[in-house]
PDB file of C-alpha atoms in Angstrom:
ATOM      1  CA  ARG A 283    -100.533 162.848-112.086  1.00 72.00           C
ATOM      2  CA  LYS A 284     -99.663 159.359-111.218  1.00 82.00           C
ATOM      3  CA  GLU A 285    -100.196 158.318-107.387  1.00 87.00           C
ATOM      4  CA  VAL A 286     -96.497 157.430-106.937  1.00 91.00           C
ATOM      5  CA  GLU A 287     -93.512 159.171-108.775  1.00 92.00           C
ATOM      6  CA  GLN A 288     -89.547 158.390-108.905  1.00 93.00           C
ATOM      7  CA  ASP A 289     -87.060 159.822-110.919  1.00 88.00           C
ATOM      8  CA  PRO A 290     -85.798 157.132-113.102  1.00 86.00           C
ATOM      9  CA  GLY A 291     -82.373 157.891-113.202  1.00 85.00           C
ATOM     10  CA  PRO A 292     -80.071 156.430-113.911  1.00 91.00           C
ATOM     11  CA  PHE A 293     -77.744 157.388-110.976  1.00 94.00           C
ATOM     12  CA  ASN A 294     -74.124 156.614-111.818  1.00 96.00           C
ATOM     13  CA  VAL A 295     -72.129 156.728-108.572  1.00 97.00           C
ATOM     14  CA  PRO A 296     -68.503 155.328-107.615  1.00 97.00           C
ATOM     15  CA  GLU A 297     -68.113 152.643-105.173  1.00 98.00           C
ATOM     16  CA  GLY A 298     -68.167 153.964-101.505  1.00 97.00           C
ATOM     17  CA  ALA A 299     -70.361 156.964-102.334  1.00 97.00           C
ATOM     18  CA  THR A 300     -73.678 157.817-100.640  1.00 97.00           C
ATOM     19  CA  VAL A 301     -76.740 158.196-102.726  1.00 96.00           C
ATOM     20  CA  ALA A 302     -80.181 159.062-102.052  1.00 96.00           C
ATOM     21  CA  PHE A 303     -83.396 158.485-103.938  1.00 93.00           C
ATOM     22  CA  ASN A 304     -86.765 160.347-103.286  1.00 94.00           C
ATOM     23  CA  CYS A 305     -90.185 159.138-104.219  1.00 94.00           C
ATOM     24  CA  THR A 306     -93.420 161.324-103.682  1.00 94.00           C
ATOM     25  CA  TYR A 307     -96.907 160.286-103.555  1.00 93.00           C
ATOM     26  CA  SER A 308    -100.159 162.235-104.426  1.00 91.00           C
ATOM     27  CA  ASN A 309    -102.634 160.715-101.925  1.00 87.00           C
ATOM     28  CA  SER A 310    -102.265 162.326 -98.548  1.00 86.00           C
ATOM     29  CA  ALA A 311    -104.141 159.569 -96.916  1.00 85.00           C
ATOM     30  CA  SER A 312    -101.408 156.981 -98.158  1.00 83.00           C
ATOM     31  CA  GLN A 313    -100.562 154.491 -95.674  1.00 78.00           C
ATOM     32  CA  SER A 314     -97.560 151.907 -95.651  1.00 85.00           C
ATOM     33  CA  PHE A 315     -94.888 152.686 -97.844  1.00 92.00           C
ATOM     34  CA  PHE A 316     -91.942 150.231 -99.016  1.00 94.00           C
ATOM     35  CA  TRP A 317     -88.871 150.129-101.054  1.00 96.00           C
ATOM     36  CA  TYR A 318     -88.364 147.133-103.232  1.00 97.00           C
ATOM     37  CA  ARG A 319     -85.220 146.308-105.085  1.00 97.00           C
ATOM     38  CA  GLN A 320     -85.354 144.657-108.699  1.00 96.00           C
ATOM     39  CA  ASP A 321     -82.382 143.018-110.394  1.00 95.00           C
ATOM     40  CA  CYS A 322     -82.382 142.805-114.197  1.00 92.00           C
ATOM     41  CA  ARG A 323     -84.990 140.607-115.543  1.00 88.00           C
ATOM     42  CA  LYS A 324     -85.938 139.388-112.168  1.00 94.00           C
ATOM     43  CA  GLU A 325     -89.076 139.958-109.745  1.00 96.00           C
ATOM     44  CA  PRO A 326     -88.913 142.844-107.284  1.00 97.00           C
ATOM     45  CA  LYS A 327     -88.006 141.926-103.827  1.00 96.00           C
ATOM     46  CA  LEU A 328     -88.708 143.800-100.543  1.00 95.00           C
ATOM     47  CA  LEU A 329     -85.686 145.910 -99.328  1.00 96.00           C
ATOM     48  CA  MET A 330     -87.423 147.866 -96.456  1.00 93.00           C
ATOM     49  CA  SER A 331     -90.467 148.871 -94.940  1.00 91.00           C
ATOM     50  CA  VAL A 332     -90.829 152.728 -94.304  1.00 90.00           C
ATOM     51  CA  TYR A 333     -91.959 153.728 -90.999  1.00 77.00           C
ATOM     52  CA  SER A 334     -93.141 157.104 -89.646  1.00 81.00           C
ATOM     53  CA  SER A 335     -90.001 157.202 -87.417  1.00 81.00           C
ATOM     54  CA  GLY A 336     -87.843 156.158 -90.204  1.00 84.00           C
ATOM     55  CA  ASN A 337     -85.840 152.974 -90.223  1.00 90.00           C
ATOM     56  CA  GLU A 338     -82.384 151.880 -90.686  1.00 93.00           C
ATOM     57  CA  ASP A 339     -81.009 148.386 -91.790  1.00 93.00           C
ATOM     58  CA  GLY A 340     -77.132 148.389 -92.095  1.00 96.00           C
ATOM     59  CA  ARG A 341     -76.279 150.626 -95.031  1.00 97.00           C
ATOM     60  CA  PHE A 342     -79.733 151.511 -95.985  1.00 97.00           C
ATOM     61  CA  THR A 343     -81.810 154.044 -94.358  1.00 96.00           C
ATOM     62  CA  ALA A 344     -85.648 154.970 -95.284  1.00 95.00           C
ATOM     63  CA  GLN A 345     -87.518 158.017 -93.928  1.00 94.00           C
ATOM     64  CA  LEU A 346     -90.980 159.392 -94.531  1.00 93.00           C
ATOM     65  CA  ASN A 347     -91.916 163.054 -94.686  1.00 92.00           C
ATOM     66  CA  ARG A 348     -95.590 163.257 -94.442  1.00 91.00           C
ATOM     67  CA  ALA A 349     -95.763 167.067 -94.850  1.00 92.00           C
ATOM     68  CA  SER A 350     -94.148 167.000 -97.988  1.00 92.00           C
ATOM     69  CA  GLN A 351     -95.519 163.647 -99.020  1.00 93.00           C
ATOM     70  CA  TYR A 352     -92.469 161.766 -99.889  1.00 93.00           C
ATOM     71  CA  ILE A 353     -90.143 158.767 -98.932  1.00 94.00           C
ATOM     72  CA  SER A 354     -86.449 158.591 -99.302  1.00 95.00           C
ATOM     73  CA  LEU A 355     -83.899 155.933 -99.310  1.00 96.00           C
ATOM     74  CA  LEU A 356     -80.474 156.558 -98.431  1.00 97.00           C
ATOM     75  CA  ILE A 357     -77.558 154.053 -99.317  1.00 97.00           C
ATOM     76  CA  ARG A 358     -74.298 154.757 -97.741  1.00 98.00           C
ATOM     77  CA  ASP A 359     -70.934 153.189 -98.855  1.00 98.00           C
ATOM     78  CA  SER A 360     -72.227 151.837-102.057  1.00 98.00           C
ATOM     79  CA  LYS A 361     -71.216 148.443-103.289  1.00 98.00           C
ATOM     80  CA  LEU A 362     -71.181 147.195-106.845  1.00 97.00           C
ATOM     81  CA  SER A 363     -73.732 144.771-105.694  1.00 97.00           C
ATOM     82  CA  ASP A 364     -76.169 147.594-105.135  1.00 98.00           C
ATOM     83  CA  SER A 365     -76.610 148.171-108.701  1.00 97.00           C
ATOM     84  CA  ALA A 366     -80.167 147.551-109.624  1.00 96.00           C
ATOM     85  CA  THR A 367     -83.522 149.448-109.964  1.00 96.00           C
ATOM     86  CA  TYR A 368     -85.221 150.558-106.842  1.00 97.00           C
ATOM     87  CA  LEU A 369     -88.910 150.794-106.727  1.00 96.00           C
ATOM     88  CA  CYS A 370     -91.117 152.641-104.290  1.00 95.00           C
ATOM     89  CA  ALA A 371     -94.787 151.556-103.278  1.00 94.00           C
ATOM     90  CA  ALA A 372     -97.594 152.664-101.253  1.00 91.00           C
ATOM     91  CA  TYR A 373    -101.089 151.830-100.189  1.00 87.00           C
ATOM     92  CA  PRO A 374    -103.088 154.935-101.408  1.00 80.00           C
ATOM     93  CA  GLY A 375    -105.874 156.076 -99.237  1.00 70.00           C
ATOM     94  CA  GLY A 376    -106.085 152.857 -97.508  1.00 64.00           C
ATOM     95  CA  TYR A 377    -107.251 150.649-100.261  1.00 72.00           C
ATOM     96  CA  ASN A 378    -105.796 147.245-100.249  1.00 77.00           C
ATOM     97  CA  LYS A 379    -103.714 147.725-103.535  1.00 86.00           C
ATOM     98  CA  LEU A 380    -100.245 148.345-103.590  1.00 90.00           C
ATOM     99  CA  ILE A 381     -99.115 150.952-106.292  1.00 91.00           C
ATOM    100  CA  PHE A 382     -95.520 151.286-107.505  1.00 94.00           C
ATOM    101  CA  GLY A 383     -93.477 154.100-108.700  1.00 93.00           C
ATOM    102  CA  ALA A 384     -91.625 153.646-112.128  1.00 93.00           C
ATOM    103  CA  GLY A 385     -88.301 152.733-110.411  1.00 94.00           C
ATOM    104  CA  THR A 386     -84.762 154.522-109.947  1.00 94.00           C
ATOM    105  CA  ARG A 387     -81.879 152.866-111.756  1.00 94.00           C
ATOM    106  CA  LEU A 388     -78.647 152.894-109.711  1.00 96.00           C
ATOM    107  CA  ALA A 389     -75.268 152.068-111.276  1.00 97.00           C
ATOM    108  CA  VAL A 390     -72.347 151.460-108.916  1.00 97.00           C
ATOM    109  CA  HIS A 391     -69.014 151.739-110.736  1.00 96.00           C
ATOM    110  CA  PRO A 392     -65.558 150.715-109.504  1.00 95.00           C
TER     111      PRO A 392
ATOM    112  CA  ASN B 616     -90.565 127.238-100.208  1.00 64.00           C
ATOM    113  CA  ALA B 617     -92.412 127.904-103.535  1.00 77.00           C
ATOM    114  CA  GLY B 618     -94.085 131.105-102.593  1.00 95.00           C
ATOM    115  CA  VAL B 619     -95.792 132.588-105.481  1.00 97.00           C
ATOM    116  CA  THR B 620     -95.543 130.327-108.870  1.00 97.00           C
ATOM    117  CA  GLN B 621     -96.564 131.842-112.050  1.00 97.00           C
ATOM    118  CA  THR B 622     -96.844 129.819-115.311  1.00 96.00           C
ATOM    119  CA  PRO B 623     -95.859 129.922-118.067  1.00 97.00           C
ATOM    120  CA  LYS B 624     -92.777 131.869-117.869  1.00 96.00           C
ATOM    121  CA  PHE B 625     -92.431 132.665-121.470  1.00 97.00           C
ATOM    122  CA  GLN B 626     -95.241 132.909-123.972  1.00 97.00           C
ATOM    123  CA  VAL B 627     -95.394 134.271-127.986  1.00 97.00           C
ATOM    124  CA  LEU B 628     -99.114 134.906-129.031  1.00 97.00           C
ATOM    125  CA  LYS B 629    -100.301 136.055-132.402  1.00 97.00           C
ATOM    126  CA  THR B 630    -102.524 138.772-132.234  1.00 98.00           C
ATOM    127  CA  GLY B 631    -106.140 137.998-131.607  1.00 97.00           C
ATOM    128  CA  GLN B 632    -105.247 134.647-129.720  1.00 97.00           C
ATOM    129  CA  SER B 633    -106.320 134.339-126.065  1.00 96.00           C
ATOM    130  CA  MET B 634    -104.536 133.040-123.245  1.00 96.00           C
ATOM    131  CA  THR B 635    -104.638 132.559-119.532  1.00 97.00           C
ATOM    132  CA  LEU B 636    -101.600 133.351-117.170  1.00 98.00           C
ATOM    133  CA  GLN B 637    -101.810 131.187-114.043  1.00 97.00           C
ATOM    134  CA  CYS B 638    -100.560 132.330-110.451  1.00 98.00           C
ATOM    135  CA  ALA B 639    -100.751 130.321-107.414  1.00 97.00           C
ATOM    136  CA  GLN B 640     -99.397 131.017-103.721  1.00 97.00           C
ATOM    137  CA  ASP B 641     -98.660 128.679-101.038  1.00 96.00           C
ATOM    138  CA  MET B 642     -98.588 131.319 -98.106  1.00 95.00           C
ATOM    139  CA  ASN B 643    -102.191 131.267 -97.272  1.00 94.00           C
ATOM    140  CA  HIS B 644    -102.276 135.121 -98.108  1.00 93.00           C
ATOM    141  CA  ASN B 645    -105.589 136.830 -98.548  1.00 92.00           C
ATOM    142  CA  SER B 646    -104.699 139.487-101.382  1.00 92.00           C
ATOM    143  CA  MET B 647    -103.332 138.755-104.834  1.00 95.00           C
ATOM    144  CA  TYR B 648    -102.322 141.083-107.629  1.00 96.00           C
ATOM    145  CA  TRP B 649    -101.353 141.171-111.216  1.00 98.00           C
ATOM    146  CA  TYR B 650     -99.092 143.848-112.575  1.00 97.00           C
ATOM    147  CA  ARG B 651     -97.373 144.583-115.868  1.00 97.00           C
ATOM    148  CA  GLN B 652     -93.864 146.037-116.278  1.00 96.00           C
ATOM    149  CA  ASP B 653     -92.834 147.926-119.425  1.00 94.00           C
ATOM    150  CA  PRO B 654     -89.648 149.713-119.725  1.00 85.00           C
ATOM    151  CA  GLY B 655     -89.587 152.984-118.141  1.00 78.00           C
ATOM    152  CA  MET B 656     -93.211 152.434-116.753  1.00 81.00           C
ATOM    153  CA  GLY B 657     -92.339 150.496-113.553  1.00 86.00           C
ATOM    154  CA  LEU B 658     -94.878 148.105-112.580  1.00 93.00           C
ATOM    155  CA  ARG B 659     -98.360 149.135-113.018  1.00 95.00           C
ATOM    156  CA  LEU B 660    -101.417 147.382-111.157  1.00 95.00           C
ATOM    157  CA  ILE B 661    -103.880 145.425-113.669  1.00 97.00           C
ATOM    158  CA  TYR B 662    -106.252 143.874-111.166  1.00 97.00           C
ATOM    159  CA  TYR B 663    -106.131 142.905-107.720  1.00 94.00           C
ATOM    160  CA  SER B 664    -108.174 140.561-105.262  1.00 94.00           C
ATOM    161  CA  ALA B 665    -108.323 141.893-101.896  1.00 89.00           C
ATOM    162  CA  SER B 666    -109.773 138.701-100.550  1.00 88.00           C
ATOM    163  CA  GLU B 667    -111.007 135.336-101.919  1.00 89.00           C
ATOM    164  CA  GLY B 668    -114.439 136.100-103.702  1.00 89.00           C
ATOM    165  CA  THR B 669    -113.513 139.966-104.623  1.00 92.00           C
ATOM    166  CA  THR B 670    -111.449 141.413-107.502  1.00 95.00           C
ATOM    167  CA  ASP B 671    -111.067 145.041-108.497  1.00 94.00           C
ATOM    168  CA  LYS B 672    -109.645 146.862-111.493  1.00 95.00           C
ATOM    169  CA  GLY B 673    -106.131 148.618-110.957  1.00 93.00           C
ATOM    170  CA  GLU B 674    -104.485 151.127-113.157  1.00 92.00           C
ATOM    171  CA  VAL B 675    -104.636 149.603-116.616  1.00 95.00           C
ATOM    172  CA  PRO B 676    -107.228 146.990-116.638  1.00 97.00           C
ATOM    173  CA  ASN B 677    -108.426 147.538-120.183  1.00 97.00           C
ATOM    174  CA  GLY B 678    -108.064 144.011-122.293  1.00 96.00           C
ATOM    175  CA  TYR B 679    -107.720 141.771-119.272  1.00 98.00           C
ATOM    176  CA  ASN B 680    -110.023 139.759-117.144  1.00 97.00           C
ATOM    177  CA  VAL B 681    -109.235 137.977-113.977  1.00 98.00           C
ATOM    178  CA  SER B 682    -110.593 135.066-111.901  1.00 97.00           C
ATOM    179  CA  ARG B 683    -109.827 134.368-108.066  1.00 96.00           C
ATOM    180  CA  LEU B 684    -110.504 130.779-108.420  1.00 89.00           C
ATOM    181  CA  ASN B 685    -109.770 129.953-104.595  1.00 95.00           C
ATOM    182  CA  LYS B 686    -107.601 131.613-102.057  1.00 95.00           C
ATOM    183  CA  ARG B 687    -104.533 130.117-103.688  1.00 96.00           C
ATOM    184  CA  GLU B 688    -105.081 131.002-107.323  1.00 97.00           C
ATOM    185  CA  PHE B 689    -105.585 134.041-109.307  1.00 98.00           C
ATOM    186  CA  SER B 690    -105.585 133.894-112.989  1.00 98.00           C
ATOM    187  CA  LEU B 691    -105.102 136.550-115.638  1.00 98.00           C
ATOM    188  CA  ARG B 692    -106.794 136.374-119.168  1.00 98.00           C
ATOM    189  CA  LEU B 693    -106.181 138.077-122.260  1.00 97.00           C
ATOM    190  CA  GLU B 694    -109.146 137.453-124.588  1.00 93.00           C
ATOM    191  CA  SER B 695    -107.688 138.895-127.713  1.00 96.00           C
ATOM    192  CA  ALA B 696    -104.001 139.620-127.523  1.00 96.00           C
ATOM    193  CA  ALA B 697    -102.642 142.598-129.165  1.00 97.00           C
ATOM    194  CA  PRO B 698     -99.216 143.778-129.584  1.00 97.00           C
ATOM    195  CA  SER B 699     -99.664 146.578-126.795  1.00 96.00           C
ATOM    196  CA  GLN B 700     -99.978 143.717-124.294  1.00 97.00           C
ATOM    197  CA  THR B 701     -96.251 142.677-124.966  1.00 97.00           C
ATOM    198  CA  SER B 702     -94.974 143.017-121.406  1.00 97.00           C
ATOM    199  CA  VAL B 703     -93.638 141.078-118.232  1.00 97.00           C
ATOM    200  CA  TYR B 704     -96.396 139.964-116.171  1.00 98.00           C
ATOM    201  CA  PHE B 705     -95.828 139.663-112.290  1.00 98.00           C
ATOM    202  CA  CYS B 706     -98.280 138.032-109.914  1.00 98.00           C
ATOM    203  CA  ALA B 707     -97.917 138.928-106.130  1.00 97.00           C
ATOM    204  CA  SER B 708     -99.726 138.217-102.982  1.00 95.00           C
ATOM    205  CA  SER B 709     -99.842 139.569 -99.426  1.00 92.00           C
ATOM    206  CA  VAL B 710    -101.357 138.852 -96.144  1.00 88.00           C
ATOM    207  CA  GLY B 711    -103.971 141.236 -97.095  1.00 75.00           C
ATOM    208  CA  GLN B 712    -104.015 144.151 -94.529  1.00 68.00           C
ATOM    209  CA  VAL B 713    -103.227 147.576 -95.683  1.00 67.00           C
ATOM    210  CA  GLY B 714     -99.465 147.792 -94.948  1.00 72.00           C
ATOM    211  CA  THR B 715     -98.211 144.428 -95.587  1.00 84.00           C
ATOM    212  CA  GLU B 716     -95.582 143.787 -98.167  1.00 90.00           C
ATOM    213  CA  ALA B 717     -96.277 141.935-101.141  1.00 93.00           C
ATOM    214  CA  PHE B 718     -94.185 138.815-102.555  1.00 95.00           C
ATOM    215  CA  PHE B 719     -93.631 138.243-106.204  1.00 97.00           C
ATOM    216  CA  GLY B 720     -93.677 135.365-108.804  1.00 97.00           C
ATOM    217  CA  GLN B 721     -90.771 135.182-111.193  1.00 97.00           C
ATOM    218  CA  GLY B 722     -92.938 136.728-114.082  1.00 97.00           C
ATOM    219  CA  THR B 723     -94.088 135.800-117.475  1.00 97.00           C
ATOM    220  CA  ARG B 724     -92.458 137.156-120.477  1.00 97.00           C
ATOM    221  CA  LEU B 725     -95.256 137.663-123.000  1.00 97.00           C
ATOM    222  CA  THR B 726     -94.436 138.631-126.623  1.00 97.00           C
ATOM    223  CA  VAL B 727     -97.513 139.178-128.882  1.00 97.00           C
ATOM    224  CA  VAL B 728     -96.599 139.432-132.645  1.00 97.00           C
TER     225      VAL B 728
END
């Protein structure tokens, strides 16, 4: 089983929609979680860190559910410019290596 | 700000050839990483260096070697390239404490024919 797993999608949503992605992790000792955004043929860039208490940045909300071992990303009022691949990442078990999921592709259409 | 710089950006190799991918960061980061990205597979960790002088295997280390030359530089070597190593390679760095974000280079597109 992969340490970090995501639904690859694609999620096709209209502009203005709310969309949510989940990402599960297998190591209960995992610490520190992140959401990255990756545009086509570009490098990943940090979108948000995920804190135990949850965090929000404008239209984006990230949450951590330790009991069920998943993190989530909620995007409200989707824009065309949100079309990208969203990657979740975690440090499993305290090791200083950052492991990524396979990514979830989002396509926002007019 | 240069951040993380990878060279080359594109490379075509013949099966059996060797090459080294170079990575340098100017952020005084302790940890550095090499990933490969294939369609539908996300980013898979090849090797990482938690601090200068140490290297460890990641998820897919076979066929690769690495060198942490100094704090700034972390190279990835393919000794005998195979078509299965056709991929996009990303180098990344982080401050080095568990929980800190990683910053990525722009990637190297490698094709092995």
